[in-house]
Tab-separated table of C-alpha atoms and ligand atoms in Angstrom:
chain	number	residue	atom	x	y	z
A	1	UNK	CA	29.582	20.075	-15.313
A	2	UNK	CA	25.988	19.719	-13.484
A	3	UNK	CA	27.764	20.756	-9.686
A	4	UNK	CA	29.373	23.916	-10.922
A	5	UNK	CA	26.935	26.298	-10.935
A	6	UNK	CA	23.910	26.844	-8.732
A	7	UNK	CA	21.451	26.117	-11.509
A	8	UNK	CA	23.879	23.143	-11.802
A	9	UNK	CA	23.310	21.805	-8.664
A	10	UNK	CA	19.259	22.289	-8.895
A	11	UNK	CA	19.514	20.279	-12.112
A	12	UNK	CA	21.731	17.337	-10.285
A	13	UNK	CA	18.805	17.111	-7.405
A	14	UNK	CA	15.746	17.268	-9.983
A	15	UNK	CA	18.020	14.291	-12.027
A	16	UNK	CA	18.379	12.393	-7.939
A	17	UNK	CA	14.800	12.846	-7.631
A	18	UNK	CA	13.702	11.044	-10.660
A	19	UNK	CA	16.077	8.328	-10.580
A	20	UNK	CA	14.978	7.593	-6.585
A	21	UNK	CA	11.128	7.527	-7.900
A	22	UNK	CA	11.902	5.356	-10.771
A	23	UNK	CA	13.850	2.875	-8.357
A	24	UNK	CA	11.012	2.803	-6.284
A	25	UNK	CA	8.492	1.785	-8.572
A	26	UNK	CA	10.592	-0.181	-10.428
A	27	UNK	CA	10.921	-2.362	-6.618
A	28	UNK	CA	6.536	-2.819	-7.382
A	29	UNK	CA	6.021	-6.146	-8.301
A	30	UNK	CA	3.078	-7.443	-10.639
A	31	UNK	CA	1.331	-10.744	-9.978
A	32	UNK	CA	-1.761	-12.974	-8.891
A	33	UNK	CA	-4.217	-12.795	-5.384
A	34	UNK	CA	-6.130	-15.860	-4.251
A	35	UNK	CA	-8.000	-16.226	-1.423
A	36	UNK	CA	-8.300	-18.168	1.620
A	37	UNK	CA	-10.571	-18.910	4.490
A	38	UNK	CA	-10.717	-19.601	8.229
A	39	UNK	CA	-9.411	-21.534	10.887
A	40	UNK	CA	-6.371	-18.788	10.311
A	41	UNK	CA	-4.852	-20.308	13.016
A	42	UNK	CA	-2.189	-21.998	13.909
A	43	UNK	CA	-0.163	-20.292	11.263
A	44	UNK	CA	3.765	-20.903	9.747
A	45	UNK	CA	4.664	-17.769	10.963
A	46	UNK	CA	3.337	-17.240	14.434
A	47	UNK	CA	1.395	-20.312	15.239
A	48	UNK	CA	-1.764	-19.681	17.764
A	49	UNK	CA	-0.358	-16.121	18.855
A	50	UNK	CA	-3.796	-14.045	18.680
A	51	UNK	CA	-1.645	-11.134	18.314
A	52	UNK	CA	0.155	-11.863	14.810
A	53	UNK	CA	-3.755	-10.858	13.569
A	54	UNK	CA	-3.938	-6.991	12.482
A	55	UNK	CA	-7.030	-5.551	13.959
A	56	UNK	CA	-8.157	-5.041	9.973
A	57	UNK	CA	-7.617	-8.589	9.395
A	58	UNK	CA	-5.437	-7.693	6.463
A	59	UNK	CA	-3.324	-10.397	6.328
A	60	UNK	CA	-2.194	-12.558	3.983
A	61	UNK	CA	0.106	-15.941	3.255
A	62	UNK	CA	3.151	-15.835	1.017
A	63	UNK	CA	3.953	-17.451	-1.908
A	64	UNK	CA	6.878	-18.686	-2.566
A	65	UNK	CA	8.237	-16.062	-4.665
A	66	UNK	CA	8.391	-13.551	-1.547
A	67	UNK	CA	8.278	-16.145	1.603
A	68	UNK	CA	12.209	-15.923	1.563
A	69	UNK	CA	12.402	-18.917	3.699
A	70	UNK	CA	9.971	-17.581	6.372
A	71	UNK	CA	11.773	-14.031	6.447
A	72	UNK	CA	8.844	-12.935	5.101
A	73	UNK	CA	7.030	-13.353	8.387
A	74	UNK	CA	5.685	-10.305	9.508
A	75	UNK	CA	6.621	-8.227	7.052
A	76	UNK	CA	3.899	-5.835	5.540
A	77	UNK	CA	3.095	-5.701	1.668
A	78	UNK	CA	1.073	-2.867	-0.062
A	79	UNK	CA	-0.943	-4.764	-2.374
A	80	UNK	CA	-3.335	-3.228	-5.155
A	81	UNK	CA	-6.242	-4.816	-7.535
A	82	UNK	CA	-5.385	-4.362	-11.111
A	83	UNK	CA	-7.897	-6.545	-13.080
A	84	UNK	CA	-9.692	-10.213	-13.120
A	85	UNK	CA	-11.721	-12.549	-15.105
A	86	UNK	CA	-14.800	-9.889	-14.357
A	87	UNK	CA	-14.888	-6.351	-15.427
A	88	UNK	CA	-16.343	-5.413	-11.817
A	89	UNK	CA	-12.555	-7.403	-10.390
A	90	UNK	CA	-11.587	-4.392	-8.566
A	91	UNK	CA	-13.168	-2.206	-6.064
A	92	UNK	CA	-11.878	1.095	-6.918
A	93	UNK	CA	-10.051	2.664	-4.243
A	94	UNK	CA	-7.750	5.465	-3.526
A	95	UNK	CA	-4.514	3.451	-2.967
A	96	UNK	CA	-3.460	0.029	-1.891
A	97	UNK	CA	-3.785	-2.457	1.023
A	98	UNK	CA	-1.117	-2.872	3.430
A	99	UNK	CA	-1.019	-6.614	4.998
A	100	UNK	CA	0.919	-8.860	7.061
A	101	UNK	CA	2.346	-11.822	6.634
A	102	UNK	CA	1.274	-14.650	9.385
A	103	UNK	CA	1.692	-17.547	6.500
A	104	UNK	CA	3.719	-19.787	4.016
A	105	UNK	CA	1.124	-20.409	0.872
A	106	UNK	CA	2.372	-23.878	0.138
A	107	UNK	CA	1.116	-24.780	3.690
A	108	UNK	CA	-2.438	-23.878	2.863
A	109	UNK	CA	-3.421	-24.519	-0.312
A	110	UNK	CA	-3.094	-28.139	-1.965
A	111	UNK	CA	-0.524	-28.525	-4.216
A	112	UNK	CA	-3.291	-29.241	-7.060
A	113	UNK	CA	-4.382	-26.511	-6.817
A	114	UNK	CA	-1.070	-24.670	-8.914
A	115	UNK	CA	0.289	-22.086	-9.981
A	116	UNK	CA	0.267	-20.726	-6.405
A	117	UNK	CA	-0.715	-17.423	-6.109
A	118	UNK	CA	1.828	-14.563	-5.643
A	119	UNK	CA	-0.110	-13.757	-2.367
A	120	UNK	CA	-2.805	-15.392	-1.149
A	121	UNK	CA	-4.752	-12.689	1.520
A	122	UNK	CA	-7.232	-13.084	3.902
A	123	UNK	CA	-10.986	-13.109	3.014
A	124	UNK	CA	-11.253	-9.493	4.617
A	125	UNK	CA	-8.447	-8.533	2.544
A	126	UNK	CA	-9.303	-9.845	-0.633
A	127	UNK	CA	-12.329	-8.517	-0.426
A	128	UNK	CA	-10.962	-4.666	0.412
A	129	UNK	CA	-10.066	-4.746	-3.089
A	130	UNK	CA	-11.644	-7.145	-4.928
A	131	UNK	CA	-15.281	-8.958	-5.448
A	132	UNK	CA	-15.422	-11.949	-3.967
A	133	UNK	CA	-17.193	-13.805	-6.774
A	134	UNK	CA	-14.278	-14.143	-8.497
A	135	UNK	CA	-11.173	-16.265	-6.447
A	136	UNK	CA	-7.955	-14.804	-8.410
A	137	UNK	CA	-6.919	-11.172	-9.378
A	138	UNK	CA	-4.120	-9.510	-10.759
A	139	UNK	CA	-2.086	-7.178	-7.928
A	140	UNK	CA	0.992	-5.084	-8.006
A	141	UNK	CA	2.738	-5.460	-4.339
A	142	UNK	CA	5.733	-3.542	-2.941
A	143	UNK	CA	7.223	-4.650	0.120
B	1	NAG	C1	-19.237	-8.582	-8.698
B	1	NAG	O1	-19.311	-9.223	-9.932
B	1	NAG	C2	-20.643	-9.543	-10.340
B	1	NAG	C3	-20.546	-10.286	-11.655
B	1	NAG	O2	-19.875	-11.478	-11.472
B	1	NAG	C4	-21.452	-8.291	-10.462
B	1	NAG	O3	-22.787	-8.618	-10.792
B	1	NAG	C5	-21.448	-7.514	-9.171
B	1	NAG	O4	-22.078	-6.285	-9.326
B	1	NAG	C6	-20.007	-7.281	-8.719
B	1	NAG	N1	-20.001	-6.676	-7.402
B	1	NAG	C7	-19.405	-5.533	-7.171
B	1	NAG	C8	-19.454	-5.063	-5.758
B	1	NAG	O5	-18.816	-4.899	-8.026
């Protein structure tokens, strides 16, 4: 019915339109930021490569929910601060973090220390979007 008039077809796009946008946020995931601090290096991903480091220093180890069995390395998350312990958790900015992943989370942080974080970013990350006198945070990421 929609593809046989003109008006049709405008109707069929608008319909396309919203169903790409909901797919996309639907693919934003919700979960937990920790924090951790130098040596960075050697990491999982990239060992004592200098390089693997954005310029930023937005980087961040995976947890194991997204390390996909070190697939994740190198791949680049947009992560955002949605609340903490603190009302002052976020800093409020216009739109989210992108990082890199140079790290498996597991390989950092002791075991006693669980539930792993969803992410676990850099101290100049974590600190883009969050105050650092609190350790975890609630994030939405999207690949
Ligand atoms: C961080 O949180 C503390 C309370 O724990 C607050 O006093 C401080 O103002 C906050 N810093 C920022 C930058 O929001």
């Amino acid at each position: 019915m929609y593809i046989l008039s003109s008006n049709g077809y405008y109707h069929f796009y608008v319909l396309l339109t919203i169903i790409f946008y909901v797919i996309e946020l639907a693919k934003s995931d919700i979960g937990t930021a920790s924090r951790y601090s130098p040596p960075y290096s050697p990491t999982t991903c990239f060992g004592n490569d200098p390089t693997q480091f954005p310029s930023s220093n937005l980087f961040a180890a995976a947890g194991s929910g997204i390390w996909d069995n070190g697939a994740s390395c190198g791949r680049q998350y947009l992560v955002k601060c949605i609340s903490g312990s603190i009302e002052e958790a976020c800093v409020p900015l216009d739109g989210p973090i992108q990082i890199r992943i140079v790290e498996f989370a597991e390989n950092i942080v002791s075991e006693a220390s669980s539930p792993i974080a969803s992410i676990i970013l850099s101290n100049a990350a974590f600190q883009t979007i969050a105050n650092m006198s609190i350790s975890v945070i609630n994030i939405e990421f999207l690949q």
